[in-house]
Short mmCIF file of C-alpha atoms in Angstrom, two decimals:
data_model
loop_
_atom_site.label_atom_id
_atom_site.label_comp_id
_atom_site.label_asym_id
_atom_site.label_seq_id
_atom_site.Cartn_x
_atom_site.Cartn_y
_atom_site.Cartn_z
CA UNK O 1 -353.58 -111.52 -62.77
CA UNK O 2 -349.87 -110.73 -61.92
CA UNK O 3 -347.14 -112.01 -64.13
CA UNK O 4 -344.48 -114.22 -62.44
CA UNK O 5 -341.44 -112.73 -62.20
CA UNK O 6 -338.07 -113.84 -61.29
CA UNK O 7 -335.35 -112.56 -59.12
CA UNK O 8 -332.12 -112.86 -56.89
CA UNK O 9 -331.57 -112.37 -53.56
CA UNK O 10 -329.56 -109.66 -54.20
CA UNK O 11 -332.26 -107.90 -56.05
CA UNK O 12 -334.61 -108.49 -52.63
CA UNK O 13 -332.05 -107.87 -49.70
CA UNK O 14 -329.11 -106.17 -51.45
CA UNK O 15 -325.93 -107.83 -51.32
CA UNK O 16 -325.87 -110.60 -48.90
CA UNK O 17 -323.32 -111.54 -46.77
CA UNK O 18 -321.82 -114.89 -46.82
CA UNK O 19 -323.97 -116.53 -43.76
CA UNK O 20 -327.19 -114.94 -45.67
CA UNK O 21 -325.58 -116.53 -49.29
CA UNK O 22 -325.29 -119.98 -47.71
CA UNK O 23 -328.74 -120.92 -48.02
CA UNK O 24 -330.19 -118.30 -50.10
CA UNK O 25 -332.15 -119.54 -53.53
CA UNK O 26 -330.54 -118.81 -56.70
CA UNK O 27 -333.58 -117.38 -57.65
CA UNK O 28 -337.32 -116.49 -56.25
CA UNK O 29 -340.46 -116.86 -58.23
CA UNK O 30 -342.88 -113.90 -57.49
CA UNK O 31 -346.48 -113.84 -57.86
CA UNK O 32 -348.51 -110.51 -56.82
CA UNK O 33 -347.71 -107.12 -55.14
CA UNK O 34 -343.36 -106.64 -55.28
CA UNK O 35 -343.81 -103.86 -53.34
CA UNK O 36 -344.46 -105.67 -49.75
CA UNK O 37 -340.47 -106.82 -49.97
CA UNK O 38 -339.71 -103.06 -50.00
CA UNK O 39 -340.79 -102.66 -46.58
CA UNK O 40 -341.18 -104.36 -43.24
CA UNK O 41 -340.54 -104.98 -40.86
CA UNK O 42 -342.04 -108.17 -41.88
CA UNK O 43 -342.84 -110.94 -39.17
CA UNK O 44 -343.06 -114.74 -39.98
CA UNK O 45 -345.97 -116.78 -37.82
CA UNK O 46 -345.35 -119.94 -38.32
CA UNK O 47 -346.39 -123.59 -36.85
CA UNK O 48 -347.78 -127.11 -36.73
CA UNK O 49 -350.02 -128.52 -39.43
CA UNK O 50 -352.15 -130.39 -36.44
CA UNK O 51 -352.60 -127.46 -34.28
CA UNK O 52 -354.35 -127.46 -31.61
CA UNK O 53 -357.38 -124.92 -31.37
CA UNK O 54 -355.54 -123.06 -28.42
CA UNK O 55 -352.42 -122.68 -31.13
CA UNK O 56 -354.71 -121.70 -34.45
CA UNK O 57 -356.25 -119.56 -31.78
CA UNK O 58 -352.88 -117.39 -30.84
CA UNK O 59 -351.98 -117.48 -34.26
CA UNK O 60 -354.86 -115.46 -35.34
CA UNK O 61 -354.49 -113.13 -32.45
CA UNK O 62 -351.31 -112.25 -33.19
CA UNK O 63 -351.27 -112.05 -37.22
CA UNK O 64 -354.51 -109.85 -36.12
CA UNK O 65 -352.22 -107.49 -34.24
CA UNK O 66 -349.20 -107.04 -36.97
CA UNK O 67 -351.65 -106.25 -39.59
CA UNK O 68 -353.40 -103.67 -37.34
CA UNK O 69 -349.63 -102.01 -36.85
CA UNK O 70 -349.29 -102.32 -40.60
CA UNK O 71 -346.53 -105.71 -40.19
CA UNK O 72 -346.60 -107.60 -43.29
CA UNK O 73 -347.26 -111.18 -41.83
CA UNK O 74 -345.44 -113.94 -43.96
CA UNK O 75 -346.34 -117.35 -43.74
CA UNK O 76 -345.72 -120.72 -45.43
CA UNK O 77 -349.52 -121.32 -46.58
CA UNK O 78 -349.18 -124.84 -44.91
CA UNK O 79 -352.55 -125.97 -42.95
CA UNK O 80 -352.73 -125.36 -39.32
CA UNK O 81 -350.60 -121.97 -37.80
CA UNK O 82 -349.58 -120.96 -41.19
CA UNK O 83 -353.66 -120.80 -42.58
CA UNK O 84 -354.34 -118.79 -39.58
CA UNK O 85 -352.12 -116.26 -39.45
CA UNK O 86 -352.62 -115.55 -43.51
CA UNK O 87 -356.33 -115.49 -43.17
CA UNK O 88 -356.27 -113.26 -39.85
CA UNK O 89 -353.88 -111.01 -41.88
CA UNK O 90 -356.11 -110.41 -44.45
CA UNK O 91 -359.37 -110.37 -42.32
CA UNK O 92 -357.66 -107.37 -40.44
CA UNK O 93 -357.13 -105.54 -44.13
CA UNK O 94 -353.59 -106.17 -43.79
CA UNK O 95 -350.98 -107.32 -46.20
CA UNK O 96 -349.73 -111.00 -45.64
CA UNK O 97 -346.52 -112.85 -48.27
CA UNK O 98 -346.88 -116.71 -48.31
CA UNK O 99 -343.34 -118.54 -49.43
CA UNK O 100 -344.12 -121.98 -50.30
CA UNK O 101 -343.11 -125.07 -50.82
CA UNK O 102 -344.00 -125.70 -54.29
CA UNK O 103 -343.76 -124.09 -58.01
CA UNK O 104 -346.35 -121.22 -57.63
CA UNK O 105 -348.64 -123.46 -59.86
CA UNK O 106 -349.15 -125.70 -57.58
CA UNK O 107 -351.26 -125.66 -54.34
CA UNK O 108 -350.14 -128.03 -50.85
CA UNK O 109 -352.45 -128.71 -49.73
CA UNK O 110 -354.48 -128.77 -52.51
CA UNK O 111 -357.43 -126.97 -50.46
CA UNK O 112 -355.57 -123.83 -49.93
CA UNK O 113 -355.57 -123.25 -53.61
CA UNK O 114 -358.12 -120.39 -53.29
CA UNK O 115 -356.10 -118.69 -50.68
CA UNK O 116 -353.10 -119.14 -52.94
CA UNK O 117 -354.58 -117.28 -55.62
CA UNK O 118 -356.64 -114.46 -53.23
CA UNK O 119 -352.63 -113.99 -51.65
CA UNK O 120 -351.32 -113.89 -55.62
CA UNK O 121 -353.76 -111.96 -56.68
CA UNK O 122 -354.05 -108.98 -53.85
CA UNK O 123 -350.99 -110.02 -52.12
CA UNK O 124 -347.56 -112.08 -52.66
CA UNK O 125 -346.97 -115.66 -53.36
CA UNK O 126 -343.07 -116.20 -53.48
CA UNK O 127 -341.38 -119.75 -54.39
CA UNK O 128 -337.38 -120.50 -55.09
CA UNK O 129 -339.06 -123.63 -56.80
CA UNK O 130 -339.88 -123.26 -61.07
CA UNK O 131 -342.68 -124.63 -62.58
CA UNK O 132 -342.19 -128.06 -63.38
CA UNK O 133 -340.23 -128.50 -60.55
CA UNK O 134 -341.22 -132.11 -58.79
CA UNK O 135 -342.30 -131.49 -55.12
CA UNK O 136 -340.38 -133.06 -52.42
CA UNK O 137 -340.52 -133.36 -48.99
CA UNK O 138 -337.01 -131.55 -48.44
CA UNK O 139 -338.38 -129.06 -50.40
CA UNK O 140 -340.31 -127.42 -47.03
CA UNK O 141 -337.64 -127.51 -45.05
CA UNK O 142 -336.16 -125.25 -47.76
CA UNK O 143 -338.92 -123.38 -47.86
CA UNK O 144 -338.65 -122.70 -44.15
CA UNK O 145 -334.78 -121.53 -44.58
CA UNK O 146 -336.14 -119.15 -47.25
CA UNK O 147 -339.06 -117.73 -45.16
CA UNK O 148 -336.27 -117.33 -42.20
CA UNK O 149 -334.01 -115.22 -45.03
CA UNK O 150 -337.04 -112.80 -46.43
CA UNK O 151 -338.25 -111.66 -42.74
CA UNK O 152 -337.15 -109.45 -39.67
CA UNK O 153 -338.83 -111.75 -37.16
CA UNK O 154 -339.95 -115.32 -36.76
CA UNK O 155 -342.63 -116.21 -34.32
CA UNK O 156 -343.35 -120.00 -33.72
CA UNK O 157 -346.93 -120.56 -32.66
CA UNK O 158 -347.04 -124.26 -31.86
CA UNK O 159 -344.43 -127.06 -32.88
CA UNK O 160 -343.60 -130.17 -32.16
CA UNK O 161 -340.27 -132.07 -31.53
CA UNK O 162 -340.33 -133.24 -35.37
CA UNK O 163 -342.07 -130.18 -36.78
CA UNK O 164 -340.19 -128.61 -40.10
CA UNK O 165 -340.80 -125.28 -38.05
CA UNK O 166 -338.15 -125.85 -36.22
CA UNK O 167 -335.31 -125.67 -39.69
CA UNK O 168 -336.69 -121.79 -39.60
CA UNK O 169 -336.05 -121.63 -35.92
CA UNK O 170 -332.68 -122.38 -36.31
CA UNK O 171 -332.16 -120.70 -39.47
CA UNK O 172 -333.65 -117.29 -37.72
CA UNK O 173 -330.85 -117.38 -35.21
CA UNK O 174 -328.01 -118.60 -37.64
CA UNK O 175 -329.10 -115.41 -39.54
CA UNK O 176 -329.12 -113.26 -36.72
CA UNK O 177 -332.83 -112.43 -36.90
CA UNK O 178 -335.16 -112.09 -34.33
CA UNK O 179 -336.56 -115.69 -33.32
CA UNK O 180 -339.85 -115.35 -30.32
CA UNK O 181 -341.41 -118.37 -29.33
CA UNK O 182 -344.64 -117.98 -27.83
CA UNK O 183 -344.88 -118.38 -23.68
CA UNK O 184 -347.06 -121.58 -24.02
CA UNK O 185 -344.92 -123.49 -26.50
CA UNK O 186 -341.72 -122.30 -24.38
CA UNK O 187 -343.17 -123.14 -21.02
CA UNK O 188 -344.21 -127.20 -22.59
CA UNK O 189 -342.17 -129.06 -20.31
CA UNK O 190 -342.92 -131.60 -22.90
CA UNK O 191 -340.50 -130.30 -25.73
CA UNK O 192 -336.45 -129.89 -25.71
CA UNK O 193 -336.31 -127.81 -28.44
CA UNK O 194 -337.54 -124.23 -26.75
CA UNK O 195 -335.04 -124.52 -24.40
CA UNK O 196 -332.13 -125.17 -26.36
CA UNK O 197 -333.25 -122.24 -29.14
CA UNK O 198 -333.77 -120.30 -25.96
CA UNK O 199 -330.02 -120.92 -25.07
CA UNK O 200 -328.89 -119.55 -28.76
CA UNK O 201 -330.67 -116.63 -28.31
CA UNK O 202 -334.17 -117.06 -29.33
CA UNK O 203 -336.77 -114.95 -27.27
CA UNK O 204 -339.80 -115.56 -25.38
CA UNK O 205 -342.87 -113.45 -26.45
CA UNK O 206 -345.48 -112.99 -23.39
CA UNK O 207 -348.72 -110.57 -22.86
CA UNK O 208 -345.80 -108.58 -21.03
CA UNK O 209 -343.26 -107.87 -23.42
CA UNK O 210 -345.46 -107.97 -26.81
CA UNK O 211 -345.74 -104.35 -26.64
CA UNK O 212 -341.73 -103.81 -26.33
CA UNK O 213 -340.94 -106.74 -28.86
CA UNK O 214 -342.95 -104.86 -31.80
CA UNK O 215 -341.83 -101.84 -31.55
CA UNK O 216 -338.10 -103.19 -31.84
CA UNK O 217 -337.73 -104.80 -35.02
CA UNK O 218 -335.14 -103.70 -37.26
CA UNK O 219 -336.69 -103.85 -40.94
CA UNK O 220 -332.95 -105.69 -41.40
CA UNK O 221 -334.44 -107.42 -44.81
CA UNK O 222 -335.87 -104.08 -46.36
CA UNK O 223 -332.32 -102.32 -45.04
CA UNK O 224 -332.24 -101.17 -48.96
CA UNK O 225 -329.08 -98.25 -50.15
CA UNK O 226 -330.39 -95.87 -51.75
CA UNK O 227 -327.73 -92.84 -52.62
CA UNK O 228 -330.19 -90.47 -50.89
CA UNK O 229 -329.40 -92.42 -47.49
CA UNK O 230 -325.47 -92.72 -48.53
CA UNK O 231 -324.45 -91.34 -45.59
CA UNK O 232 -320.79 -93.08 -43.81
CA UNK A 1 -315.87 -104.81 -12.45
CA UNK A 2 -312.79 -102.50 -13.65
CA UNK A 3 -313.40 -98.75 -12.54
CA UNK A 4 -312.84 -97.39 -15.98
CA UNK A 5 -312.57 -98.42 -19.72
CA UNK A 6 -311.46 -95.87 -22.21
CA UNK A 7 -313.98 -95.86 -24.90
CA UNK A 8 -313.98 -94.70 -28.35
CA UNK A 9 -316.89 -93.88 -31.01
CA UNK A 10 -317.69 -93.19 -34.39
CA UNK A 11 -321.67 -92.99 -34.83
CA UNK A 12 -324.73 -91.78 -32.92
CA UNK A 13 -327.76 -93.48 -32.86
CA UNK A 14 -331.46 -92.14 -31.61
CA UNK A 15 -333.94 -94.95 -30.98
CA UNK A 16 -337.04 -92.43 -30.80
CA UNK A 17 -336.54 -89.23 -32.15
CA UNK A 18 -338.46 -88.33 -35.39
CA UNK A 19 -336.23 -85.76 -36.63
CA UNK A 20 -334.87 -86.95 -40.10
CA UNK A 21 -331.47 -87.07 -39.07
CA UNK A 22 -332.72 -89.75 -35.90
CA UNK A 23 -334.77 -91.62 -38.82
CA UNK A 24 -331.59 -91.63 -40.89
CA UNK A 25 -329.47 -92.76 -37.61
CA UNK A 26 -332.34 -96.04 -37.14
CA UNK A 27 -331.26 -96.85 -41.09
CA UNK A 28 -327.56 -96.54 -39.78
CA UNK A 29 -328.37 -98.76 -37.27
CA UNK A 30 -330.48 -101.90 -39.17
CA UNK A 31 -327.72 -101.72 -41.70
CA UNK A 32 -325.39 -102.54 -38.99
CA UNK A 33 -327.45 -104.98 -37.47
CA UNK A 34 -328.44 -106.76 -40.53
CA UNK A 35 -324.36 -107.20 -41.19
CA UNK A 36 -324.74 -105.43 -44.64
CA UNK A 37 -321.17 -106.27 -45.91
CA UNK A 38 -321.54 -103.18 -48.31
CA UNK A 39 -322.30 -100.62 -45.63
CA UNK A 40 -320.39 -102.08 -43.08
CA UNK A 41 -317.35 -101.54 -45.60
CA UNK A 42 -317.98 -98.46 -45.48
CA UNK A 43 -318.28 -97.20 -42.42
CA UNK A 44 -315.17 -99.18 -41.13
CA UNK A 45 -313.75 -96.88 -43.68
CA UNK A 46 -315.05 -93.49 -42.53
CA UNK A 47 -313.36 -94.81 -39.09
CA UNK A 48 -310.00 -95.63 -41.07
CA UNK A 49 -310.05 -92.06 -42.28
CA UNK A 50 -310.62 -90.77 -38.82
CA UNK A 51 -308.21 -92.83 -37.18
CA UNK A 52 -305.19 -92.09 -39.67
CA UNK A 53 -306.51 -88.83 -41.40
CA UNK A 54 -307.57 -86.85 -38.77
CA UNK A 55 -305.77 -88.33 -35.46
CA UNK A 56 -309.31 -88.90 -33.96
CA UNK A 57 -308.88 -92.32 -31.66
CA UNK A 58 -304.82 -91.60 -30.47
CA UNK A 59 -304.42 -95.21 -29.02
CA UNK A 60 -306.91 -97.14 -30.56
CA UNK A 61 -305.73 -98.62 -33.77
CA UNK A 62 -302.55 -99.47 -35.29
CA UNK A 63 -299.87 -102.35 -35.17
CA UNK A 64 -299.88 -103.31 -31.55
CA UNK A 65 -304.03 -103.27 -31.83
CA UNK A 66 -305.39 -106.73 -31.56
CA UNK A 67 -309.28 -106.63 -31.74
CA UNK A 68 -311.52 -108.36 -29.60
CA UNK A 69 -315.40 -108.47 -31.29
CA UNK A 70 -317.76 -108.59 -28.51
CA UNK A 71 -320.36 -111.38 -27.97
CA UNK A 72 -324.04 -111.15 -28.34
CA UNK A 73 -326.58 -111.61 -25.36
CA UNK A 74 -326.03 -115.45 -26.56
CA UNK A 75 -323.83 -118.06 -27.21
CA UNK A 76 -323.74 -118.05 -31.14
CA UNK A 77 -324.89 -120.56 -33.65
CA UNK A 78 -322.61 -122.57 -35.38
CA UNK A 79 -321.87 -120.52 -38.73
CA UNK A 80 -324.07 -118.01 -37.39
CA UNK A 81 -323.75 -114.57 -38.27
CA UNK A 82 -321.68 -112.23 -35.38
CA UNK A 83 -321.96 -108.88 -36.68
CA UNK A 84 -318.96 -107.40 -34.22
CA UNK A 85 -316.65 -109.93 -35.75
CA UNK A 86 -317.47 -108.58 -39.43
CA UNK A 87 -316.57 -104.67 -38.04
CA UNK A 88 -313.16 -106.20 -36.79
CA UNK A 89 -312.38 -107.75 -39.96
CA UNK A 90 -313.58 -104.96 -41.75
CA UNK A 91 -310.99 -102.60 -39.34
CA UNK A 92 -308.22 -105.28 -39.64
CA UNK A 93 -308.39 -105.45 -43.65
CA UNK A 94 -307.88 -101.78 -43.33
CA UNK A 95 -305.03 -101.76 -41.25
CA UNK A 96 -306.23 -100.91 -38.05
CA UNK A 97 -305.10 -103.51 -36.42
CA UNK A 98 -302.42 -106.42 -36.35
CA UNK A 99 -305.19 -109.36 -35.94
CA UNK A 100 -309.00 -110.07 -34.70
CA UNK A 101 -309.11 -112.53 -32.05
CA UNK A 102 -312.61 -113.52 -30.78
CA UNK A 103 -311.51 -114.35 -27.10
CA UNK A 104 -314.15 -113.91 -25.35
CA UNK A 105 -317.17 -116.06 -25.66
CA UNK A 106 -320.83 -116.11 -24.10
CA UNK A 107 -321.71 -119.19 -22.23
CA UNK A 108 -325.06 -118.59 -21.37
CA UNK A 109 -327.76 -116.37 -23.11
CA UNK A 110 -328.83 -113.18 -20.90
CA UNK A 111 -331.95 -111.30 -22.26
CA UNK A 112 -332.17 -108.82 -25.15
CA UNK A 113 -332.12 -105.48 -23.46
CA UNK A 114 -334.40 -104.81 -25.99
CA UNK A 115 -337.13 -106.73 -24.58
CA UNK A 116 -336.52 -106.76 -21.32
CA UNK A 117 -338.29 -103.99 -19.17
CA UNK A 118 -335.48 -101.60 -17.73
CA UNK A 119 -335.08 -103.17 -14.16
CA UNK A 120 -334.71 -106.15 -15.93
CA UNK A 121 -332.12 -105.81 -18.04
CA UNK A 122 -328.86 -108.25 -17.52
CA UNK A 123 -326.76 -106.67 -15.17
CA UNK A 124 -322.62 -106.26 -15.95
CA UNK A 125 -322.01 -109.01 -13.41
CA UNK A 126 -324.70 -111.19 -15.14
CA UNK A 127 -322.50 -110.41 -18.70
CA UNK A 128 -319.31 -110.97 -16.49
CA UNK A 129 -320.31 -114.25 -15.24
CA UNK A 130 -321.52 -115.65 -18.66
CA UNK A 131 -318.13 -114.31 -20.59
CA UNK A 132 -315.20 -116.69 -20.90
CA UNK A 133 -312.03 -115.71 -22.27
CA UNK A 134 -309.51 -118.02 -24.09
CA UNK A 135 -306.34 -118.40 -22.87
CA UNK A 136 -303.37 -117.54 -24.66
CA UNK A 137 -298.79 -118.03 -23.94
CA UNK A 138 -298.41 -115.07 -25.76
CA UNK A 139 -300.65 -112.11 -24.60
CA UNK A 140 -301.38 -109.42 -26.98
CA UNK A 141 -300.19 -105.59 -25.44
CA UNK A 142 -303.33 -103.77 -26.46
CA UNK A 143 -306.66 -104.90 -26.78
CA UNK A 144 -309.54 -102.84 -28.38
CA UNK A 145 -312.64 -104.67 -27.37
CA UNK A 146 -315.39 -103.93 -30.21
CA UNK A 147 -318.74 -103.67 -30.48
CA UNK A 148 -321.16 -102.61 -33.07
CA UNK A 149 -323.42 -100.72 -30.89
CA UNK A 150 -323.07 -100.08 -27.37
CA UNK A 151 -326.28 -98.47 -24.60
CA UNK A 152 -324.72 -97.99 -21.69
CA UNK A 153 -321.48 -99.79 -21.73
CA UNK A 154 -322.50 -102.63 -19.27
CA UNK A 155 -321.28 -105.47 -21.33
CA UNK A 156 -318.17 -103.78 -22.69
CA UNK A 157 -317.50 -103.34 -19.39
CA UNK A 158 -318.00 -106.90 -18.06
CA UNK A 159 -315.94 -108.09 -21.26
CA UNK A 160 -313.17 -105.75 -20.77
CA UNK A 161 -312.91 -106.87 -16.84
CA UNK A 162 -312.66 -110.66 -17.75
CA UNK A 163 -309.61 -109.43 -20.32
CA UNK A 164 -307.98 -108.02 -17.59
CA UNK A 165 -308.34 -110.73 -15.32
CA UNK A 166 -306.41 -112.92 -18.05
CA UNK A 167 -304.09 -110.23 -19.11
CA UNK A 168 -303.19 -108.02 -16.36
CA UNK A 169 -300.26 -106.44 -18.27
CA UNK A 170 -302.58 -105.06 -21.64
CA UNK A 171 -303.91 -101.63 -22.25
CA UNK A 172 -307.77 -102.62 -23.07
CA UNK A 173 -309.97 -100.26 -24.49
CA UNK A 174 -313.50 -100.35 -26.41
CA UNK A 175 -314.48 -99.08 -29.62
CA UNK A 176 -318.05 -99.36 -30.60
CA UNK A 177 -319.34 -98.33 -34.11
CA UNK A 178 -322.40 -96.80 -33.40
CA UNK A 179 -323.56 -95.37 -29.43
CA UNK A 180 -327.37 -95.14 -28.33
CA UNK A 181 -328.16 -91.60 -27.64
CA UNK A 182 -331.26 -92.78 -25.81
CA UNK A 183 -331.48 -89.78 -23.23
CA UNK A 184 -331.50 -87.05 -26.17
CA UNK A 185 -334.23 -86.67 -28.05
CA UNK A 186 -333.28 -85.71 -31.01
CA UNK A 187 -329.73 -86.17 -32.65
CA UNK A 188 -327.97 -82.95 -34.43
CA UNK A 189 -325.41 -85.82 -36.55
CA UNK A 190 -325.17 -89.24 -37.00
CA UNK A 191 -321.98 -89.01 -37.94
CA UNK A 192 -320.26 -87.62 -34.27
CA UNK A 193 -316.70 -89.37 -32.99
CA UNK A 194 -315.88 -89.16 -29.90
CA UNK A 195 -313.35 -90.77 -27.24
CA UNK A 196 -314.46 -91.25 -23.91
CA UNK A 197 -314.85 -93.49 -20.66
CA UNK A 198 -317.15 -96.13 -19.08
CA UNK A 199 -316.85 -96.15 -15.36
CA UNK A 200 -318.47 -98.40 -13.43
CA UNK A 201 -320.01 -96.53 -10.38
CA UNK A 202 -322.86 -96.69 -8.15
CA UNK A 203 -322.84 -100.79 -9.32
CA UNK A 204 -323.36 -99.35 -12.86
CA UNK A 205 -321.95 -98.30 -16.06
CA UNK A 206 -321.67 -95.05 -16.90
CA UNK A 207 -320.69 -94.05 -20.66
CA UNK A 208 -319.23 -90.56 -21.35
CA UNK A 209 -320.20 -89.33 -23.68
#
């Protein structure tokens, strides 16, 4: 079993700037392989706890394809979209990081504990909360503003007009990361939200442009500085 | 659109090429994206020491310089990050300029050239029409628009045209950090300044070099 071990953000992304500072943990928990926040470009796939089979369905899919390119898909380990895309990740013999809403001790909801320890074991768990720490429901908001912060892309599966999916949303574009939002969920005539993300900038991510979306993400979060690429 | 916008450069960037020096020039370019505050630091001060060093960008920079940053393909979030406005700051704190003054602002979101396939991407009257500039009593005299990383100078182009719309009088230029060498397929240097021109012919940009 890994040891937990503790770190800044500026041991994960290098320095950050001040819009990346603003809602970055004092400190991550890590549980598992440190090596898959070396690289990326690593993709969030997010959504709904009540998702429909249609959404659990796309979010499979598509965690499916990253692995297969050899993405690191990063989830929140929440049931619904998030279950999906960690278990499609790892059924494709791909590497998958869940950030979560609790201490690393501590499984929501409590029948994802076995994933939680296959993704700390052979994988990464990550957590800006300590042991001890009393869950609360702000707490996966937070968690959502961390995911945004630790990955090159966000994709939103499914969501609804109250779903904490949408704090990473918004958090994606404050950062200046890549935020897609699938055709169906963009097209719902039912929702405001996917039009006025679309109007700061998030994209829409269709059969037609999948190709040219994932082959343009900037690994921004594994930009590193090593003195070897010290070039200026 | 304006016929022609002197244009300036400091970087070249090579989104294909697997030589190590176009690997090294897609690092150049994600640090610059990602708004690396150490990086960009310094590589607003390799363009200091060209500029006042070595005479590279006569025009460009200096007292009567106010820079413009140049919006993205959408209006921004509040507090969100704007990674042309950190390169002007970073110039400005170096003395390259008397002020950064983000005038012109995006009022409707065009699509990523990125993602959109090439007869889709926005057109420079599409950026024109969804630029606004602020008003001002006292224009500045020059204007450097800047960019972090320009393709083919469409939206420079469309920004610089609504500037001179507002300010007939100024001398506008464009710098841009880095410039997509997308029609090479390998790059020799990353590091490769140049001055040059955007014309708008044919209803197109066209960036020399």
């Amino acid at each position: 079993m890994h040891q937990i071990q503790i770190k800044t953000p500026s041991d994960l992304l290098g320095t950050p700037n001040d819009v990346e500072a603003k809602n970055a943990p004092a400190q991550f928990y890590l549980q598992g392989d440190l090596e898959l926040l070396k690289r990326g470009p690593r993709i969030s796939v997010v959504g709904s706890r009540k998702a429909s089979p249609e959404g659990l369905n796309r979010a499979t899919v598509l965690a499916r394809l990253l692995a297969q390119r050899n993405m690191i898909v990063v989830s929140g380990l929440a049931a619904g979209i998030d279950t999906a895309a960690h278990r499609a990740a790892i059924d494709a013999g791909g590497r998958t990081i869940a950030v979560i809403g609790t201490p690393l001790d501590e499984a929501y909801p409590p029948e994802n504990a076995a994933l939680q320890a296959q993704i700390a074991e052979k994988h990464l768990l990550v957590s800006q909360f300590a042991s001890g720490t009393k869950t609360k429901p702000q707490h996966f908001p937070m968690r959502n503003r961390t995911m945004a912060l630790l990955t090159d892309a966000t994709v939103i599966v499914e969501a609804g007009e109250s779903s904490g999916t949408l704090h990473q949303g918004w958090e994606a574009l404050r950062l200046g990361r890549l935020l897609f939002l699938m055709e169906s969920v963009a097209n719902d005539q039912r929702l405001s939200w996917p039009k006025e993300m679309i109007h700061y900038g998030a994209q829409v991510l269709s059969r037609s442009n999948l190709e040219n979306a994932l082959a343009d993400i900037p690994a921004v979060t594994s930009r590193g500085g090593t003195e070897r690429d010290a070039f200026y | 659109m304006i016929d022609l916008l002197p244009f300036a450069s400091t970087y070249v960037y090579s989104p294909r090429g697997e030589s190590a020096e176009s690997v090294r020039s897609r690092i150049l370019r994600t640090r610059v994206k990602a708004g690396d505050v150490d990086w960009i630091e310094r590589y607003a001060t390799r363009v200091h020491e060209l500029a006042v060093d070595h005479g590279v960008y006569p025009g460009y920079f200096g007292k009567q310089t106010v820079l413009v940053p140049v919006p993205g393909s959408s209006p921004l979030v509040p507090g969100g990050l704007w990674v042309p406005e950190r390169l002007a700051q970073a110039l400005e704190s170096l003395g390259l300029a008397v002020a950064v003054w983000p005038a012109v602002r995006r009022t409707d979101t065009v699509p990523k050239s990125a993602f959109a396939a090439p007869g889709e991407r926005p057109t420079a009257e599409r950026h024109h029409e969804t630029f606004e500039v602020e008003h001002t009593l006292a224009p500045p005299t020059r204007i450097v628009l800047v960019d972090d990383i320009v393709t083919k100078g469409r939206t420079l182009l469309a920004a610089a045209t609504r500037l001179r719309e507002s300010f007939p009088q100024a001398d506008i230029r464009a710098f841009a950090l880095v410039r997509t060498m997308g029609l090479v397929a390998e790059i020799e240097q990353i590091l490769d300044p140049c001055v040059g021109e955007i014309r708008w012919q044919d209803d197109d940009a066209h960036r020399a070099p």
